[in-house]
Short mmCIF file of C-alpha atoms in Angstrom, two decimals:
data_model
loop_
_atom_site.label_atom_id
_atom_site.label_comp_id
_atom_site.label_asym_id
_atom_site.label_seq_id
_atom_site.Cartn_x
_atom_site.Cartn_y
_atom_site.Cartn_z
CA UNK O 1 106.01 88.16 72.09
CA UNK O 2 106.68 92.04 72.49
CA UNK O 3 104.28 94.11 74.66
CA UNK O 4 100.82 94.15 72.77
CA UNK O 5 100.79 97.12 69.95
CA UNK O 6 97.27 98.12 71.51
CA UNK O 7 98.80 98.64 74.96
CA UNK O 8 101.73 100.65 73.52
CA UNK O 9 99.24 102.87 71.66
CA UNK O 10 97.11 103.27 75.06
CA UNK O 11 100.10 104.09 76.90
CA UNK O 12 99.71 107.98 77.17
CA UNK O 13 95.85 107.64 78.08
CA UNK O 14 96.77 105.04 80.82
CA UNK O 15 99.35 107.41 82.07
CA UNK O 16 96.94 110.21 82.57
CA UNK O 17 94.37 108.18 84.36
CA UNK O 18 97.66 106.98 86.57
CA UNK O 19 98.60 110.70 86.62
CA UNK O 20 94.89 111.78 87.50
CA UNK O 21 94.67 108.94 90.37
CA UNK O 22 98.23 110.22 91.58
CA UNK O 23 96.91 113.84 92.05
CA UNK O 24 94.36 113.06 94.56
CA UNK O 25 95.41 110.27 96.74
CA UNK O 26 93.15 108.70 99.25
CA UNK O 27 94.35 106.49 102.19
CA UNK O 28 92.81 102.73 103.38
CA UNK O 29 89.37 102.55 102.84
CA UNK O 30 88.57 106.17 102.14
CA UNK O 31 89.22 105.74 98.44
CA UNK O 32 85.79 107.08 97.41
CA UNK O 33 86.86 109.13 94.72
CA UNK O 34 89.32 106.58 92.90
CA UNK O 35 86.86 104.09 93.18
CA UNK O 36 84.22 106.28 91.57
CA UNK O 37 86.82 106.56 88.89
CA UNK O 38 87.33 103.22 88.14
CA UNK O 39 83.84 102.39 88.07
CA UNK O 40 83.27 105.17 85.84
CA UNK O 41 86.13 103.98 83.25
CA UNK O 42 84.41 100.46 83.42
CA UNK O 43 81.09 101.53 82.69
CA UNK O 44 82.66 103.71 79.79
CA UNK O 45 84.66 100.58 78.65
CA UNK O 46 81.40 98.36 78.22
CA UNK O 47 82.27 96.12 81.21
CA UNK O 48 79.72 93.21 81.70
CA UNK O 49 79.10 93.94 85.55
CA UNK O 50 80.60 96.49 87.90
CA UNK O 51 80.22 96.14 91.60
CA UNK O 52 81.03 98.70 94.00
CA UNK O 53 81.50 98.49 98.19
CA UNK O 54 82.89 95.20 98.07
CA UNK O 55 85.27 95.02 101.15
CA UNK O 56 83.73 98.26 102.05
CA UNK O 57 84.95 100.56 99.14
CA UNK O 58 86.33 97.77 96.41
CA UNK O 59 85.53 97.65 93.00
CA UNK O 60 85.05 94.24 90.95
CA UNK O 61 84.25 94.46 87.43
CA UNK O 62 83.27 91.00 85.30
CA UNK O 63 84.29 91.22 82.05
CA UNK O 64 82.62 88.11 79.91
CA UNK O 65 84.33 86.19 76.91
CA UNK O 66 82.67 84.58 73.62
CA UNK O 67 81.89 81.22 75.38
CA UNK O 68 80.97 79.82 78.91
CA UNK O 69 83.92 78.87 81.35
CA UNK O 70 85.54 79.32 84.43
CA UNK O 71 86.44 82.91 85.99
CA UNK O 72 89.78 84.42 86.83
CA UNK O 73 90.34 87.57 89.42
CA UNK O 74 93.20 90.39 88.44
CA UNK O 75 93.68 92.18 90.91
CA UNK O 76 95.13 96.17 91.94
CA UNK O 77 95.33 98.24 94.78
CA UNK O 78 93.90 101.66 95.02
CA UNK O 79 94.98 103.37 98.58
CA UNK O 80 98.05 105.57 99.11
CA UNK O 81 100.33 106.56 101.88
CA UNK O 82 100.64 109.32 104.40
CA UNK O 83 103.16 110.66 103.37
CA UNK O 84 104.31 114.47 101.82
CA UNK O 85 105.48 114.02 98.48
CA UNK O 86 109.10 115.64 97.50
CA UNK O 87 109.03 114.15 93.58
CA UNK O 88 108.25 117.63 92.05
CA UNK O 89 106.58 116.07 89.61
CA UNK O 90 103.84 118.05 87.37
CA UNK O 91 101.25 115.52 88.89
CA UNK O 92 102.54 115.46 92.19
CA UNK O 93 99.70 115.18 95.00
CA UNK O 94 97.65 117.72 96.05
CA UNK O 95 96.55 116.58 99.14
CA UNK O 96 99.11 117.66 101.76
CA UNK O 97 100.28 114.66 103.90
CA UNK O 98 99.37 111.74 101.16
CA UNK O 99 100.85 110.48 97.96
CA UNK O 100 100.98 107.68 96.01
CA UNK O 101 104.56 106.37 97.24
CA UNK O 102 103.98 102.59 96.52
CA UNK O 103 102.72 102.71 92.98
CA UNK O 104 99.21 101.73 93.60
CA UNK O 105 98.17 104.50 91.28
CA UNK O 106 100.14 102.93 88.71
CA UNK O 107 98.46 99.20 89.36
CA UNK O 108 94.84 100.59 89.26
CA UNK O 109 95.95 102.20 85.87
CA UNK O 110 97.28 99.59 84.36
CA UNK O 111 94.45 97.05 85.20
CA UNK O 112 91.88 99.54 83.84
CA UNK O 113 93.93 99.36 80.46
CA UNK O 114 94.09 95.74 80.49
CA UNK O 115 90.17 95.81 81.28
CA UNK O 116 89.86 98.19 78.61
CA UNK O 117 91.49 95.75 76.14
CA UNK O 118 89.74 92.59 77.28
CA UNK O 119 86.39 94.53 77.15
CA UNK O 120 87.38 95.58 73.16
CA UNK O 121 88.58 92.02 72.31
CA UNK O 122 87.10 89.32 74.38
CA UNK O 123 88.92 86.81 73.32
CA UNK O 124 88.97 84.23 75.65
CA UNK O 125 86.60 81.76 77.10
CA UNK O 126 84.69 82.26 80.58
CA UNK O 127 84.97 85.50 82.51
CA UNK O 128 87.58 87.82 84.07
CA UNK O 129 87.01 89.62 87.50
CA UNK O 130 89.04 92.70 87.39
CA UNK O 131 89.72 93.39 91.30
CA UNK O 132 90.33 96.98 92.81
CA UNK O 133 91.04 96.89 96.24
CA UNK O 134 91.18 99.54 98.86
CA UNK O 135 93.25 99.40 102.00
CA UNK O 136 96.43 97.57 101.16
CA UNK O 137 98.64 99.93 103.44
CA UNK O 138 97.84 98.39 106.94
CA UNK O 139 94.16 98.23 106.43
CA UNK O 140 93.73 94.68 105.37
CA UNK O 141 91.31 95.57 102.34
CA UNK O 142 92.14 92.17 100.80
CA UNK O 143 91.02 90.33 103.57
CA UNK O 144 87.56 92.60 104.06
CA UNK O 145 87.16 91.71 100.25
CA UNK O 146 87.53 87.63 100.72
CA UNK O 147 85.27 88.11 103.75
CA UNK O 148 82.62 89.90 101.65
CA UNK O 149 82.16 86.94 99.45
CA UNK O 150 83.75 88.05 96.65
CA UNK O 151 85.32 84.81 95.46
CA UNK O 152 82.17 82.92 95.83
CA UNK O 153 79.99 85.82 94.41
CA UNK O 154 81.92 85.84 91.12
CA UNK O 155 83.04 82.11 91.34
CA UNK O 156 86.74 83.44 90.85
CA UNK O 157 88.63 79.81 90.46
CA UNK O 158 92.35 81.48 90.50
CA UNK O 159 93.62 84.87 91.38
CA UNK O 160 96.91 86.91 90.31
CA UNK O 161 98.72 90.20 91.58
CA UNK O 162 101.04 92.73 90.39
CA UNK O 163 103.56 94.77 91.90
CA UNK O 164 106.76 97.26 90.64
CA UNK O 165 109.55 96.94 91.72
CA UNK O 166 111.95 99.97 91.94
CA UNK O 167 115.66 98.72 90.85
CA UNK O 168 114.72 96.16 88.23
CA UNK O 169 114.57 97.33 84.69
CA UNK O 170 111.60 98.07 83.06
CA UNK O 171 110.12 95.29 81.13
CA UNK O 172 111.21 92.71 83.34
CA UNK O 173 109.57 90.36 85.58
CA UNK O 174 110.16 88.77 88.75
CA UNK O 175 108.54 85.84 90.98
CA UNK O 176 108.97 82.74 92.50
CA UNK O 177 106.77 79.66 94.02
CA UNK O 178 105.78 79.73 97.29
CA UNK O 179 106.38 82.52 100.14
CA UNK O 180 107.61 85.55 98.28
CA UNK O 181 106.61 87.96 100.56
CA UNK O 182 106.47 87.90 104.70
CA UNK O 183 104.07 87.99 107.51
CA UNK O 184 103.96 91.59 109.41
CA UNK O 185 103.35 90.93 112.85
CA UNK O 186 103.54 94.06 115.36
CA UNK O 187 104.37 94.35 118.99
CA UNK O 188 103.92 96.64 121.95
CA UNK O 189 105.78 96.31 125.04
CA UNK O 190 104.87 98.24 127.97
CA UNK O 191 107.21 98.17 131.02
CA UNK O 192 106.24 99.36 134.44
CA UNK O 193 109.27 99.90 137.08
CA UNK O 194 108.97 102.62 139.97
CA UNK O 195 109.81 106.20 139.49
CA UNK O 196 111.86 108.53 141.47
CA UNK O 197 114.52 111.18 141.52
CA UNK O 198 117.46 110.68 139.22
CA UNK O 199 120.02 111.39 141.88
CA UNK O 200 118.53 108.21 143.85
CA UNK O 201 118.34 105.38 141.27
CA UNK O 202 118.65 102.70 144.38
CA UNK O 203 115.15 103.40 145.48
CA UNK O 204 113.66 103.43 141.69
CA UNK O 205 113.04 100.60 139.62
CA UNK O 206 113.99 102.07 136.29
CA UNK O 207 111.81 101.22 133.13
CA UNK O 208 114.33 102.74 130.75
CA UNK O 209 117.54 100.51 131.75
CA UNK O 210 114.79 97.52 131.80
CA UNK O 211 113.79 98.68 128.35
CA UNK O 212 117.08 98.56 127.17
CA UNK O 213 117.97 95.23 128.22
CA UNK O 214 114.62 94.12 126.32
CA UNK O 215 115.82 95.72 123.19
CA UNK O 216 119.35 94.06 123.37
CA UNK O 217 117.56 90.56 124.47
CA UNK O 218 115.24 90.80 121.42
CA UNK O 219 118.15 90.56 119.05
CA UNK O 220 119.01 87.17 120.00
CA UNK O 221 115.81 86.15 118.64
CA UNK O 222 117.44 86.52 115.35
CA UNK O 223 121.31 85.61 116.34
CA UNK O 224 120.75 82.61 118.94
CA UNK O 225 117.00 81.41 118.27
CA UNK O 226 116.24 81.10 114.71
CA UNK O 227 118.13 78.52 112.43
CA UNK O 228 120.64 81.10 110.25
CA UNK O 229 119.05 79.77 106.88
CA UNK O 230 115.57 81.07 108.36
CA UNK O 231 114.57 84.44 107.35
CA UNK O 232 113.50 86.39 110.51
CA UNK O 233 113.53 90.25 111.26
CA UNK O 234 112.68 91.32 115.03
CA UNK O 235 113.11 95.14 114.67
CA UNK O 236 112.24 97.24 117.55
CA UNK O 237 110.90 100.53 115.91
CA UNK O 238 109.95 102.76 118.89
CA UNK O 239 110.73 103.62 122.87
CA UNK O 240 109.71 106.31 124.60
CA UNK O 241 109.88 106.84 127.86
CA UNK O 242 110.76 110.29 130.85
CA UNK O 243 109.78 113.79 130.76
CA UNK O 244 112.41 115.46 132.57
CA UNK O 245 116.29 115.32 132.88
CA UNK O 246 116.16 114.38 136.66
CA UNK O 247 113.24 112.34 136.91
CA UNK O 248 113.24 108.66 136.27
CA UNK O 249 109.94 107.37 134.71
CA UNK O 250 107.49 104.96 135.98
CA UNK O 251 107.24 103.60 132.61
CA UNK O 252 108.58 103.46 129.16
CA UNK O 253 106.92 101.68 125.74
CA UNK O 254 108.47 100.17 123.17
CA UNK O 255 106.90 98.79 119.88
CA UNK O 256 108.20 97.04 116.87
CA UNK O 257 107.58 94.43 114.02
CA UNK O 258 108.61 90.54 113.59
CA UNK O 259 108.82 89.49 109.56
CA UNK O 260 108.74 85.86 108.96
CA UNK O 261 108.39 83.30 105.73
CA UNK O 262 106.91 80.39 107.77
CA UNK O 263 104.50 79.77 110.56
CA UNK O 264 106.75 77.95 112.81
CA UNK O 265 109.43 80.71 112.99
CA UNK O 266 106.19 83.07 113.54
CA UNK O 267 104.84 81.15 116.70
CA UNK O 268 108.51 80.75 117.78
CA UNK O 269 109.22 84.53 117.64
CA UNK O 270 106.24 85.54 119.71
CA UNK O 271 106.83 83.09 122.00
CA UNK O 272 110.35 84.01 122.66
CA UNK O 273 109.37 87.72 122.80
CA UNK O 274 106.98 86.84 125.66
CA UNK O 275 109.53 84.59 127.36
CA UNK O 276 112.25 87.50 127.48
CA UNK O 277 109.73 90.07 128.74
CA UNK O 278 108.73 87.60 131.69
CA UNK O 279 112.41 86.70 132.81
CA UNK O 280 113.59 90.44 132.58
CA UNK O 281 110.48 91.44 134.28
CA UNK O 282 110.97 88.80 136.90
CA UNK O 283 115.12 89.70 137.02
CA UNK O 284 114.16 93.54 137.58
CA UNK O 285 111.04 93.19 139.85
CA UNK O 286 109.38 95.27 137.26
CA UNK O 287 105.65 94.47 135.32
CA UNK O 288 106.47 93.93 131.45
CA UNK O 289 103.38 93.60 129.48
CA UNK O 290 103.48 92.49 125.71
CA UNK O 291 100.73 93.07 123.17
CA UNK O 292 101.14 91.09 120.06
CA UNK O 293 99.10 91.46 116.82
CA UNK O 294 99.11 89.15 113.90
CA UNK O 295 98.78 91.45 111.01
CA UNK O 296 99.08 90.17 107.31
CA UNK O 297 100.13 86.49 106.39
CA UNK O 298 103.02 85.24 104.59
CA UNK O 299 101.95 85.89 100.69
CA UNK O 300 102.55 81.91 99.34
CA UNK O 301 102.38 82.02 95.58
CA UNK O 302 101.22 78.44 94.14
CA UNK O 303 103.47 76.57 92.02
CA UNK O 304 101.28 75.69 89.12
CA UNK O 305 99.92 78.75 88.82
CA UNK O 306 103.31 80.62 89.42
CA UNK O 307 104.65 78.49 86.52
CA UNK O 308 102.22 79.77 84.38
CA UNK O 309 102.80 83.40 85.32
CA UNK O 310 106.44 82.78 84.78
CA UNK O 311 105.64 81.48 81.07
CA UNK O 312 103.69 84.44 79.92
CA UNK O 313 106.21 86.89 81.44
CA UNK O 314 108.97 85.11 79.48
CA UNK O 315 106.82 84.94 76.52
CA UNK O 316 106.52 89.08 76.57
CA UNK O 317 110.06 89.59 78.06
CA UNK O 318 112.02 86.90 77.15
CA UNK O 319 113.71 84.60 79.56
CA UNK O 320 117.01 86.57 80.08
CA UNK O 321 114.25 89.58 81.94
CA UNK O 322 112.20 87.20 83.97
CA UNK O 323 113.60 85.97 87.76
CA UNK O 324 111.83 82.85 88.08
CA UNK O 325 113.70 82.41 91.55
CA UNK O 326 113.54 85.82 92.56
CA UNK O 327 114.41 86.27 96.74
CA UNK O 328 111.33 86.72 98.93
CA UNK O 329 111.25 90.01 100.01
CA UNK O 330 110.37 90.83 103.80
CA UNK O 331 107.91 93.50 103.34
CA UNK O 332 104.00 92.15 103.63
CA UNK O 333 101.67 92.29 101.10
CA UNK O 334 97.56 91.47 101.92
CA UNK O 335 97.07 89.96 98.66
CA UNK O 336 98.17 86.98 100.73
CA UNK O 337 94.33 86.80 102.03
CA UNK O 338 93.59 85.80 98.55
CA UNK O 339 95.76 83.36 97.87
CA UNK O 340 94.90 81.87 100.82
CA UNK O 341 91.31 81.97 99.34
CA UNK O 342 92.19 80.99 96.01
CA UNK O 343 95.32 79.48 93.89
CA UNK O 344 97.48 82.24 92.39
CA UNK O 345 100.68 84.15 92.05
CA UNK O 346 102.01 87.64 92.64
CA UNK O 347 104.74 89.20 90.48
CA UNK O 348 106.72 92.22 90.45
CA UNK O 349 107.32 94.30 87.37
CA UNK O 350 110.23 96.40 86.93
CA UNK O 351 110.06 100.24 87.68
CA UNK O 352 113.50 101.26 86.61
CA UNK O 353 116.01 103.41 88.51
CA UNK O 354 113.67 105.28 90.61
CA UNK O 355 113.17 106.32 94.29
CA UNK O 356 112.09 103.30 96.69
CA UNK O 357 108.88 102.09 97.61
CA UNK O 358 107.30 104.49 100.43
CA UNK O 359 110.09 107.20 99.61
CA UNK O 360 108.65 110.88 99.58
CA UNK O 361 110.32 111.45 96.01
CA UNK O 362 108.97 107.83 94.71
CA UNK O 363 106.57 107.74 91.40
CA UNK O 364 105.41 104.96 89.43
CA UNK O 365 107.18 104.98 86.22
CA UNK O 366 104.84 105.17 82.90
CA UNK O 367 107.28 103.34 80.76
CA UNK O 368 106.12 100.00 82.60
CA UNK O 369 102.49 100.75 81.86
CA UNK O 370 102.38 98.60 78.47
CA UNK O 371 104.60 95.67 79.58
CA UNK O 372 102.05 95.41 82.65
CA UNK O 373 98.86 96.03 80.70
CA UNK O 374 100.13 93.08 78.11
CA UNK O 375 100.99 90.76 81.18
CA UNK O 376 97.48 91.26 82.36
CA UNK O 377 95.88 90.31 78.97
CA UNK O 378 98.13 87.77 78.29
CA UNK O 379 97.85 86.03 81.49
CA UNK O 380 93.71 85.92 81.25
CA UNK O 381 93.62 85.00 77.57
CA UNK O 382 96.14 81.81 78.19
CA UNK O 383 94.15 80.92 81.34
CA UNK O 384 90.98 80.93 79.65
CA UNK O 385 92.15 80.21 76.18
CA UNK O 386 89.08 79.68 73.90
#
């Protein structure tokens, strides 16, 4: 089964929606224009129920089929990133410092295209909840929608997500059962020593030297603590200290991220960071405090639902164009909260040979639109077979 003829016919229209969203990117929960655009389109399509303000600024549309039955959810994210765009496309961002560098404009447009088709045909039993989520890029909008009672309010039994992937050919899909994206924890480490004259280091407790030891020691968590087969990233991404050439400062501050694919390794990494900092503080006569924030959990696909997602993708693209055992990625995704609340699956859709995600030259590939729309439609129709 190739892409739907109707999806191919709608490609230009959907691409124009996508480009309109792209021109006016919005961050985190402040997606009022995008959410209003989505709600207006759903109304235009004749969607049966449209609810705004879920999870602060999320939108949910309910499309009822030809007969009674259960409800499945299809989710897209709406927010952009705080990046200046360099793509040079005619539809580039018109808002300085903001751009759709992760393809959420494409995700939203494809789900709108699927909603239009499903509202026209209604070739299923039960209901489809089309979910448009704010604040995926660090705000935890998926968690906010779940906490707002979305699953219970609309009786959602299963939930599915999709994300584009640069480097994967257009028309291809990839997913896997189990962990597919990492937990994304963040840490901040404050080192307090004793400042003084740079020519008299023996009268100081140098937080820069101690902080350097911290950076080096943290690398041993991956190299000497974690099982070599396990997936773990510990990256120090900030180191701030000092203000003059001839002054040893009083304090230094480090920050970074921990990425894991299983709960035990997540616990171990945090514990080791705290132990290392405590030991180095005692050894050097300094004070070291660790602030550790648990961010998005691991995105874990459910086996049965992932198997069905693979089957739908193979029907569309052929088995050669679908990777059912895609390697997990150490990026994070707040669709993880929805998969904790309900069974479902997260799948990747090829974006072709484009700039990478979160790159200032990135742009969603509109050639992927018919494939994404077809996937959503066929997933809904097969999970809610009349």
